[in-house]
Each structure stands twice: as structure tokens, then as C-alpha cells.
Coordinates of C-alpha atoms in Angstrom, one line a residue:
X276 CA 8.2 1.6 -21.3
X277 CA 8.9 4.1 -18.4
X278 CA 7.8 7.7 -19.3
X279 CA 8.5 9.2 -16.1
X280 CA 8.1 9.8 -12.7
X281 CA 4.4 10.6 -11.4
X282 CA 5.4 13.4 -8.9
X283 CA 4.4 12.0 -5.8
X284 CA 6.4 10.6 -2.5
X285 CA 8.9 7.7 -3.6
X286 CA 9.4 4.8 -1.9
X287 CA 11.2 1.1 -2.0
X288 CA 10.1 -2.0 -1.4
X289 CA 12.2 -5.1 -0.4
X290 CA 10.7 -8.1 -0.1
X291 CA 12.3 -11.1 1.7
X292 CA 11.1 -14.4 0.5
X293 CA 12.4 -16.2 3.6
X294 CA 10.3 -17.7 6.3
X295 CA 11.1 -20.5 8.9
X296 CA 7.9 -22.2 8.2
X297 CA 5.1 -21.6 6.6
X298 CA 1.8 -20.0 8.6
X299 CA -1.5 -22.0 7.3
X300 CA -3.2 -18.7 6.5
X301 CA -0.2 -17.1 4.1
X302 CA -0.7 -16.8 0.3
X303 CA 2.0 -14.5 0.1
X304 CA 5.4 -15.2 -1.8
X305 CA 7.3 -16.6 0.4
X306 CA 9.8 -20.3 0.9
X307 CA 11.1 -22.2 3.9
X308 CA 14.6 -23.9 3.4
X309 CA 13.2 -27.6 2.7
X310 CA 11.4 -25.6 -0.1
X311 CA 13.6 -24.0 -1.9
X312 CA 16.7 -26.7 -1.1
X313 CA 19.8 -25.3 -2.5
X314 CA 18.2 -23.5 -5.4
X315 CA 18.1 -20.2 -3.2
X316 CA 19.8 -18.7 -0.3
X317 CA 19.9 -15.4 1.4
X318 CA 23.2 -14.8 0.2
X319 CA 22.3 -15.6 -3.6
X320 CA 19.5 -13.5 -2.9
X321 CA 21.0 -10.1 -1.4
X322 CA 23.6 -10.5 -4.7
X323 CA 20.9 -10.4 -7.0
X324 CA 19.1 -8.0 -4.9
X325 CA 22.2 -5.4 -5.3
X326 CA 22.0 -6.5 -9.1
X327 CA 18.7 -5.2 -9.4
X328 CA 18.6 -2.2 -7.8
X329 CA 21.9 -1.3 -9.6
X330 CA 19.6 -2.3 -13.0
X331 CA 16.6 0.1 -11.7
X332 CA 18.8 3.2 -10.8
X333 CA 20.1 3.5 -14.2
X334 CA 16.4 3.0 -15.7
X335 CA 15.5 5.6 -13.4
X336 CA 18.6 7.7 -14.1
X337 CA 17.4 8.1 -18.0
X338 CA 14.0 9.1 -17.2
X339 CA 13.5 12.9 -17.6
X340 CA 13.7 15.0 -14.6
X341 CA 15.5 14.7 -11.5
X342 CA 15.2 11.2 -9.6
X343 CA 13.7 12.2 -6.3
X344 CA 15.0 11.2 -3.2
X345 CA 13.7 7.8 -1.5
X346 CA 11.0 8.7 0.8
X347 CA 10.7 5.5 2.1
X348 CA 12.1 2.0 2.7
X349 CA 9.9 -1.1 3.7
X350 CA 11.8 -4.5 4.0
X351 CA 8.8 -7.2 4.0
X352 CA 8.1 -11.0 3.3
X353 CA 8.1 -13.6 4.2
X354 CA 10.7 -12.8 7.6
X355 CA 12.6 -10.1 7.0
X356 CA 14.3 -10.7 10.6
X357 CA 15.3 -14.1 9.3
X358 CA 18.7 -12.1 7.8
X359 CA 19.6 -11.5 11.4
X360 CA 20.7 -7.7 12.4
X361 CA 24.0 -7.9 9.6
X362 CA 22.0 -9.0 7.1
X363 CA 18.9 -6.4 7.3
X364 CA 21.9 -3.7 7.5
X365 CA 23.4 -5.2 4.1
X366 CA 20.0 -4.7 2.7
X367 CA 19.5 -0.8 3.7
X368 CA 23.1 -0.7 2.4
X369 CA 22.0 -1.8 -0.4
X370 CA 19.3 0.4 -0.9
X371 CA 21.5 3.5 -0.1
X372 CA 24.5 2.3 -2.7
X373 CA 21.9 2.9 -5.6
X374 CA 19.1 5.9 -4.3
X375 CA 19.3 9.3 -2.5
X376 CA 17.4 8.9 1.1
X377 CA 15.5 11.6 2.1
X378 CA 17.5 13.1 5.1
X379 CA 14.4 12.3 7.0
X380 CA 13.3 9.0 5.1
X381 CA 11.6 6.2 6.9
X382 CA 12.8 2.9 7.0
X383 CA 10.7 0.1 8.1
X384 CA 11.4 -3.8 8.2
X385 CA 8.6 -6.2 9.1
X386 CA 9.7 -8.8 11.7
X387 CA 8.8 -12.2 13.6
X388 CA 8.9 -11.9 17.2
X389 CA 10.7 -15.3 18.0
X390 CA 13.8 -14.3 15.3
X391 CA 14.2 -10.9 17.3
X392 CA 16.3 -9.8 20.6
X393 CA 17.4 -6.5 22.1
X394 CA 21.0 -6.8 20.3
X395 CA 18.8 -7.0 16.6
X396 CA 17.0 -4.1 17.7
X397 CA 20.1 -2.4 18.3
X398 CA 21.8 -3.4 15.3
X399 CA 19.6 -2.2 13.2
X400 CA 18.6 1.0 15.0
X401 CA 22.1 1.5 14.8
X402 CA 21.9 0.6 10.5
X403 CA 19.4 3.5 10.1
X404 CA 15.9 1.7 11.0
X405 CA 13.2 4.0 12.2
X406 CA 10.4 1.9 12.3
X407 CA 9.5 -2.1 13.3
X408 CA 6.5 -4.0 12.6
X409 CA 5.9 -7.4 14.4
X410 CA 3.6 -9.7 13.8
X411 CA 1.9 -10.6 16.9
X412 CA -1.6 -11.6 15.4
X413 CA -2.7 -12.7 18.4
X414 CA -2.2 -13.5 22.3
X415 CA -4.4 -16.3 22.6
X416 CA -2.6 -19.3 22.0
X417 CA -4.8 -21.6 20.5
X418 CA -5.7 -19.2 17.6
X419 CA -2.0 -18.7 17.0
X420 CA -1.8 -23.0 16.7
X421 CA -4.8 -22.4 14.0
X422 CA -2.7 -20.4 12.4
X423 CA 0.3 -22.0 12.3
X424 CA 2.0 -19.0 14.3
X425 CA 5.8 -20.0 15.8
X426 CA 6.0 -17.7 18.4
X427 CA 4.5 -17.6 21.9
X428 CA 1.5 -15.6 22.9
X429 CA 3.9 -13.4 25.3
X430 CA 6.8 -12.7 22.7
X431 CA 5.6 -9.6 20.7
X432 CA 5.0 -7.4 23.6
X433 CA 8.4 -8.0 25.1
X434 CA 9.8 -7.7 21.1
X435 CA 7.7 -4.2 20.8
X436 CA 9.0 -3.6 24.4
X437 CA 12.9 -4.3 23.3
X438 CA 12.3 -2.3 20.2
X439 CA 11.4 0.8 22.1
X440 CA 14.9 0.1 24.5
X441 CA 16.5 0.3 21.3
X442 CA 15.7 3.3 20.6
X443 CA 12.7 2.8 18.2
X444 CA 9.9 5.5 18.4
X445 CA 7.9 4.3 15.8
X446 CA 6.6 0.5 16.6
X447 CA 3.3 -1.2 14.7
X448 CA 1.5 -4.6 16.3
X449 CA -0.7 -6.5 14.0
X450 CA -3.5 -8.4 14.8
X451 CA -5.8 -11.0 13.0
X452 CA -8.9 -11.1 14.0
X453 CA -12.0 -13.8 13.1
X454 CA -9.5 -16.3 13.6
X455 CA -11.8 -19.5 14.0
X456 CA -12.3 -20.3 17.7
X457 CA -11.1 -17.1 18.5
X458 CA -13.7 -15.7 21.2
X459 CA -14.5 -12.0 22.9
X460 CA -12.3 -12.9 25.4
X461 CA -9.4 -14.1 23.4
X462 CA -9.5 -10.3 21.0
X463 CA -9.9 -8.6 24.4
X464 CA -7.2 -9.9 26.0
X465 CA -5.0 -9.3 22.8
X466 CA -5.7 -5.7 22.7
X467 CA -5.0 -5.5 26.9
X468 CA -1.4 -7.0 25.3
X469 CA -1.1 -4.6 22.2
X470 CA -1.9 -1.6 24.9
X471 CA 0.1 -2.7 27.7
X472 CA 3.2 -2.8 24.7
X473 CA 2.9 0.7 24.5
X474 CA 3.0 1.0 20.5
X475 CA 2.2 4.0 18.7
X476 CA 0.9 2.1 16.1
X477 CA -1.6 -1.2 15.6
X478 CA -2.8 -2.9 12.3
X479 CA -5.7 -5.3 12.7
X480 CA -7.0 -7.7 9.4
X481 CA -9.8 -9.3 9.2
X482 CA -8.9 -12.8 8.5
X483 CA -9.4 -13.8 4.9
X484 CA -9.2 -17.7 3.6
X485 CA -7.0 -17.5 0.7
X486 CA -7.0 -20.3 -2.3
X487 CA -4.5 -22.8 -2.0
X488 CA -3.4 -22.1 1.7
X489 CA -3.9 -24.9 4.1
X490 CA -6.2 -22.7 5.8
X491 CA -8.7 -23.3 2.7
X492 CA -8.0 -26.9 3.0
X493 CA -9.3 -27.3 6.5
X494 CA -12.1 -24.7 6.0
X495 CA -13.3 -26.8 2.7
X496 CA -13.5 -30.5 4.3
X497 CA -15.0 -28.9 7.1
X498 CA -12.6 -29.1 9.9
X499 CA -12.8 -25.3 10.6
X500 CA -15.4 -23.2 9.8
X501 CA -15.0 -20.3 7.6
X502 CA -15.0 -16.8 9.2
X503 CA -18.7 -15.2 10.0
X504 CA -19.3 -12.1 8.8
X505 CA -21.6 -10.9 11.3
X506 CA -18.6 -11.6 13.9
X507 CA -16.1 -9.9 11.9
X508 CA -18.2 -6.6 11.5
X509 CA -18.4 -7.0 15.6
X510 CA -14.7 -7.8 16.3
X511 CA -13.7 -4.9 14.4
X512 CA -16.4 -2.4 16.5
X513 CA -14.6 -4.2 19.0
X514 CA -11.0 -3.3 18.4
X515 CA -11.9 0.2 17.0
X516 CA -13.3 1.3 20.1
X517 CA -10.6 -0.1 22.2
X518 CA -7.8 1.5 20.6
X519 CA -9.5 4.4 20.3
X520 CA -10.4 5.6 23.9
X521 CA -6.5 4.7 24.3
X522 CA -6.0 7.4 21.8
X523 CA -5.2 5.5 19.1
X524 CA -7.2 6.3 15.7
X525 CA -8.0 5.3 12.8
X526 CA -6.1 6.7 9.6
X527 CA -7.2 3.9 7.3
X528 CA -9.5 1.2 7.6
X529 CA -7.1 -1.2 8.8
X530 CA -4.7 0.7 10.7
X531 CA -4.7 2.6 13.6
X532 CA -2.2 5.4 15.0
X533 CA -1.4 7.4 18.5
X534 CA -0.7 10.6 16.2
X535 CA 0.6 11.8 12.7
X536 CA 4.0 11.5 12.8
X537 CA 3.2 7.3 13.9
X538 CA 1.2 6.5 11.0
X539 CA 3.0 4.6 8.5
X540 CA 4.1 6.6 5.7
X541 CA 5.3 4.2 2.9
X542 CA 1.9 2.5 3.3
X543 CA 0.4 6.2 2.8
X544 CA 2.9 6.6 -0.9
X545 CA 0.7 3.6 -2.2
X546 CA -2.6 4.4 -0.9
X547 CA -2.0 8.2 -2.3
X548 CA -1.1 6.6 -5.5
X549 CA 2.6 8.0 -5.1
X550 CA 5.8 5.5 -6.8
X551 CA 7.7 2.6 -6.0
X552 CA 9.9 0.5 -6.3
X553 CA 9.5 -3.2 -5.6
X554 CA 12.6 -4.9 -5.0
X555 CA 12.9 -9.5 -4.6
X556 CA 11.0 -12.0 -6.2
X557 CA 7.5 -11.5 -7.1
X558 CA 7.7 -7.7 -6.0
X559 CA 5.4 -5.6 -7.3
X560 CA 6.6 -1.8 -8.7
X561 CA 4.7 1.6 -9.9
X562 CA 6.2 4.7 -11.4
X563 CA 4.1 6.9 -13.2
X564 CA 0.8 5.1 -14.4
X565 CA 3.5 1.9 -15.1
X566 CA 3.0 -0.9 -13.0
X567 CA 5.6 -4.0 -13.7
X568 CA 5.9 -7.3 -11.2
X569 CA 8.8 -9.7 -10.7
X570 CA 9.2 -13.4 -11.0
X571 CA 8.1 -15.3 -8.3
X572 CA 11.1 -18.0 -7.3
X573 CA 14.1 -17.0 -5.6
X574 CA 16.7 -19.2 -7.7
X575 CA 14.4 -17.8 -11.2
X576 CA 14.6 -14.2 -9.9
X577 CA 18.4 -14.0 -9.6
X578 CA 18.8 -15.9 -13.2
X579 CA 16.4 -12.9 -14.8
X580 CA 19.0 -10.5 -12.9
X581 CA 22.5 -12.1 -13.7
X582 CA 21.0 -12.0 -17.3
X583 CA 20.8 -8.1 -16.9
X584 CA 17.8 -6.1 -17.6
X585 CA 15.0 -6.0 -14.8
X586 CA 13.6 -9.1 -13.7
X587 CA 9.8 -8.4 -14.8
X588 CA 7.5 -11.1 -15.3
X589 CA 5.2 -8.4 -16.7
X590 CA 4.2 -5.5 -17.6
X591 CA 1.3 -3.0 -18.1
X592 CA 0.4 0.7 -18.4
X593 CA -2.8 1.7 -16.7
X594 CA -5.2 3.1 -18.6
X595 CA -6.8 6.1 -17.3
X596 CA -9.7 4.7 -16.0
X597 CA -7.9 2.1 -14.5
X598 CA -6.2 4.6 -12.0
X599 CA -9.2 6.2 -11.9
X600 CA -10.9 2.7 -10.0
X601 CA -7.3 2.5 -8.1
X602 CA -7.5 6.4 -7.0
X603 CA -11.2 5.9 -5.3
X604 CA -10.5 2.3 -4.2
X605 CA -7.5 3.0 -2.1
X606 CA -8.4 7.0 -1.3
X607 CA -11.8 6.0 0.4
X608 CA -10.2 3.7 2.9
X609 CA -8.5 7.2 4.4
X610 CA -9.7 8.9 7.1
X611 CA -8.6 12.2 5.3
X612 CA -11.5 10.9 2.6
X613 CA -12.1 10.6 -1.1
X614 CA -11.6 14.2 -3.3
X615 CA -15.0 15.0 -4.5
X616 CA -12.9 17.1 -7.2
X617 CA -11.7 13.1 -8.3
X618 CA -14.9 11.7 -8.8
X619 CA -16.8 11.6 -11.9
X620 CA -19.8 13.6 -12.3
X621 CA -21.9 9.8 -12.9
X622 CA -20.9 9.4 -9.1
X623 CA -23.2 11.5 -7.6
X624 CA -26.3 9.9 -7.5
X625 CA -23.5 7.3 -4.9
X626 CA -22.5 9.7 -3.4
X627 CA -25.8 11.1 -2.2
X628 CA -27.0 7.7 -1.5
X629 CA -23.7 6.5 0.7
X630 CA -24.4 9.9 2.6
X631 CA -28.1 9.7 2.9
X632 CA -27.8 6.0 4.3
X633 CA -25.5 7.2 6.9
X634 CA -22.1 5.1 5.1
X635 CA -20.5 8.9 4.5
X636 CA -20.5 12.6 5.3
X637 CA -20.1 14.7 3.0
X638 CA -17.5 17.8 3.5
X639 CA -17.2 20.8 0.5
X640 CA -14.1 18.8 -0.2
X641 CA -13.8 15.3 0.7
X642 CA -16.5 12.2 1.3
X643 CA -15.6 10.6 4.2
X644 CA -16.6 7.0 5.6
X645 CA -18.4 7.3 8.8
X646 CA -17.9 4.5 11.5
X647 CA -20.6 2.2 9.7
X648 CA -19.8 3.0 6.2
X649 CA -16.0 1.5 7.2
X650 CA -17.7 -1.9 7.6
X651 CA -18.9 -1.6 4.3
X652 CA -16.5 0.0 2.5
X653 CA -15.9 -2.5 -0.5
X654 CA -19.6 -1.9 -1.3
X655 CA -19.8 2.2 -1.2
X656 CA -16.5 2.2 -3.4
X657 CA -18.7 -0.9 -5.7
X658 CA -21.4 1.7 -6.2
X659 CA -19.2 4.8 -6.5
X660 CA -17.6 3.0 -10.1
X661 CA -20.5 1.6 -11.2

């Protein structure tokens, strides 16, 4: 089903399905050790993790053209620093026993503040990490006991503190705002924490109730109420301005960075609609207009590998305009801006609206979301495909 590579940056995702317990907020794929018993463990998991990306490098390997070099690495989950320093250095290992690195390649792993330390910084500086994202989402600590957050409100700015000791230049913070209960005073003193880190990079959601979460649970019988959009347009004025006058901007809607070389480039492969692939249960992969998505369960995942072949739930080739919608959907969210050369002709009467209503400028090249139009991004990119 592969034709080929689509010619853009490359990169590899890992995903980790491990977590220590499960945050009330989290939809994503993920399993705590009472849940998965001894169906699944990390070591089953890193085995049939080296299974499959021994499978993928020889589909990749009879593609035509050259394989290019891995761009890069992202180890996420679930709680990547779970595996402890050894085991996130197996993974990278891994990674580098199947697919050329770029000399230069960034390599990023996502991790939990309370399941770090200066030695596990050092470990896997020393295993050929560049970059660490923690998850702080918040200082206050009754919004992190909403959301079913482990660590303490103090732990992620001496994490992003031990992570720069280690040698780390490249550190991101993220944040969850809208939290409910969470006041001015709580995001303020939040970002006084993310600045006083001294990270070169900050990602900030919006927090979204997701179907089946406990979160939903509480929010439907009415023991929490569900986020205000009114005071999620205002928090995120809130946090933009903040990190800005500290000379931290924008690059995409959600993310913010102190200069080029911080902002995260295997987040920029898929929002410039470059290929990937995604490695664990239930990752999701791209390469050249194909798009193809594991099974979920740990202990399923590693039967699909041990039984050869890749271990694809399913399959499906986009359709042209299909990564048409993709290309202005994720495109418009950059601060770089949408190609005018991309858009269909029937989006012009959009584009002259989102421009005339002050929601975009338009350059001879690009259109660009202004300030406002970022809060209403979903609808300009709504109007631009109908």
C-alpha cells in the first residue's frame, strides 16, 4: 500500500503506553499496571517495539528512492519517564538499530516531573536526548487535584531546572488552562513559575472535556462545571501576552518559543504535512498521502508484531482533497501562515472576509492569523473549506 516517501522532514514517533495513574482529563492511549495486570509490561513492550521497527525499516527499505535520514525522534504517552533513564536509552537505541539519524536530529521524550531527577537527566542527555518536555499543567494545587495530577505544584520548575544542569538547551513546560476553579490568580502565578524556570519553550491547551474521561463524568452530573468559553478566549490573551513581553512568541497557536532554533521541530514535520513514523500501540503513522494506525492494547500490539507484518489496525490513503482540508487545517495555526498559492480559487471570497473582519492579514504570499483571528481559528479554517 506504500508508494513512497512524500519528500518532506521524517520523523519517529514512540509512544509509551505506561502511566502511574490515570489523570481524570486523559483520553489518550495509555494503562496503569492494575490495568493491564500481567498482560503487558515494559519489557514485553520495548521487544515488540524493536520488532516493529525492524518490520518498518524493511517496508521502508523497498520503497523507491533513498530512505531519508530520521529528522526527528519524540518518545510520548502515557509517561515516557516511567522506563527510568536505561530504559528511555534502550528506546533511542532502538530507534538507531533500524534508521539513519540526521547528524543533527532532535530527540525529544515527554516526561512527568515526579518520575524525573538530575541522574535521569543525565542519563539520557548522555543517551543522545536534546530536548525534554514536562508536564507541569499547572502550579496551583487545587487545579492539579481536579485533574488528577501526581506531582506537586513546585516539581516541574526544579525538573526544567535539573534538565538545564544536565545539559539540556532545549526545555518545553505545558500548561492547561480553563481548568475548573482555576482563577486569574492561579494562571498568573503559573506563568511567574514557567518564567522563573527559565525554558526556552512553553505549550499551553485549552482544556477540553473528552468522552469517557472521568472528567466528563463529573462535568455531566454537575459536580464541575464545564469550561467557559468566554474565560478561555481571556486566559489565553492572558498567557499570550505574558510570555510574550518575556520574549517568548508564538509559532503556532498553542505553542510558544524564545527563538527558532527552540521551537519544536518534530511537532513542525506534522503540521507541515512532512512523514512519520508512529511507533507502540495505538500510534498513528504517515508516509506519503498513507496514513495507517496501530492497535490499541499493549499485550494485542505485541501479538500483531510477533505474528510479523506491521501491527496496523487500519489503513487509508488520503484522497486529494482530504490533504487538501489537512494542509489548510494544520498550516493556518503557523505563525509563518497559510500559502495563498495552496488554497483553492473558491476560497477567496474567505479569505477577503477573515481579512476584512480583522481574523487575518493578508501578505502577497501567506494569510496570516492576527491576534484575534487565533481565538477563532477553527472557524476561519471552517469557512476557508467550505
Amino acid at each position: 500500500m506504500l508508494r513512497g516517501f512524500g519528500g518532506g522532514a521524517f520523523g519517529v514517533y514512540v509512544h509509551v503506553p505506561f502511566c502511574a495513574t490515570r489523570c481524570g482529563y486523559c483520553d489518550f492511549n495509555t494503562y496503569t499496571a492494575g490495568e493491564l495486570g500481567t498482560s503487558a509490561s515494559p519489557e514485553s513492550w520495548l521487544a515488540a517495539l524493536r520488532g516493529e521497527l525492524g518490520v518498518a525499516a524493511a517496508e521502508f527499505g523497498r520503497l523507491p528512492g533513498a530512505q531519508p535520514e530520521v529528522a526527528t525522534v519524540f518518545v510520548g504517552g502515557g509517561t515516557p519517564s516511567l522506563l527510568g533513564g536505561d530504559g528511555l536509552a534502550a528506546v533511542l537505541d532502538a530507534v538507531r538499530a533500524e534508521f539513519p539519524l540526521a547528524p543533527d536530529a532532535e530527540v525529544t521524550t515527554e516526561s512527568n516531573p515526579e518520575s524525573t531527577s538530575p541522574e535521569f537527566f543525565a542519563r539520557i542527555r548522555d543517551a543522545g536526548y536534546t530536548r525534554v518536555s514536562l508536564g507541569m499543567q499547572s502550579a496551583a494545587r487545587h487545579v492539579l487535584a481536579i485533574l488528577d495530577r501526581t506531582h506537586t505544584p513546585g516539581r516541574a520548575v526544579a525538573a526544567a531546572r535539573e534538565a538545564r544542569a544536565a545539559g539540556f538547551d532545549h526545555v518545553n513546560l505545558d500548561l492547561i488552562y480553563g481548568t475548573p476553579g482555576e482563577t486569574d490568580a492561579d494562571l498568573d502565578a503559573s506563568l511567574d513559575a514557567v518564567l522563573a524556570a527559565g525554558v526556552d519553550h512553553v505549550s499551553a491547551y485549552s482544556l477540553i472535556v473528552e468522552d469517557g474521561t472521568a472528567l466528563a463524568r463529573k462535568v455531566r452530573r454537575g459536580e464541575l462545571p464545564a469550561p467557559d468559553e468566554d474565560v478561555l478566549a481571556a486566559r489565553y490573551e492572558r498567557i499570550d501576552a505574558r510570555l510574550g513581553a518575556a520574549g517568548l512568541r508564538w509559532y503556532e497557536v498553542s505553542n510558544w518559543a524564545a527563538n527558532d532554533s527552540a521551537r519544536c521541530r518534530h511537532n513542525l514535520g506534522y503540521w507541515d504535512g512532512g512523514d512519520w513514523l508512529g511507533a507502540g500501540p495505538g500510534a498513528h503513522s504517515h508516509v506519503g498521502g498513507v496514513r495507517w494506525w496501530n492497535v490499541k492494547h499493549p499485550a494485542r500490539y505485541a501479538e500483531r508484531v510477533a505474528r510479523g507484518g506491521l501491527p496496523a489496525a487500519g489503513w487509508e490513503t488520503l484522497t486529494p482533497e482530504e490533504q487538501y482540508t489537512e494542509r489548510v487545517m494544520l498550516t493556518l495555526r503557523l505563525r509563518s501562515g497559510l500559502p495563498l498559492a495552496d488554497l483553492d480559487p473558491s476560497a477567496s471570497p474567505a479569505v477577503d472576509r477573515a481579512v476584512a473582519d480583522g481574523l487575518a492579514t493578508r501578505t502577497p504570499t501567506h494569510l496570516i492569523l492576527t491576534d484575534r483571528g487565533r481565538l477563532l481559528a477553527d472557524g476561519i479554517i471552517r469557512d476557508l473549506l467550505l
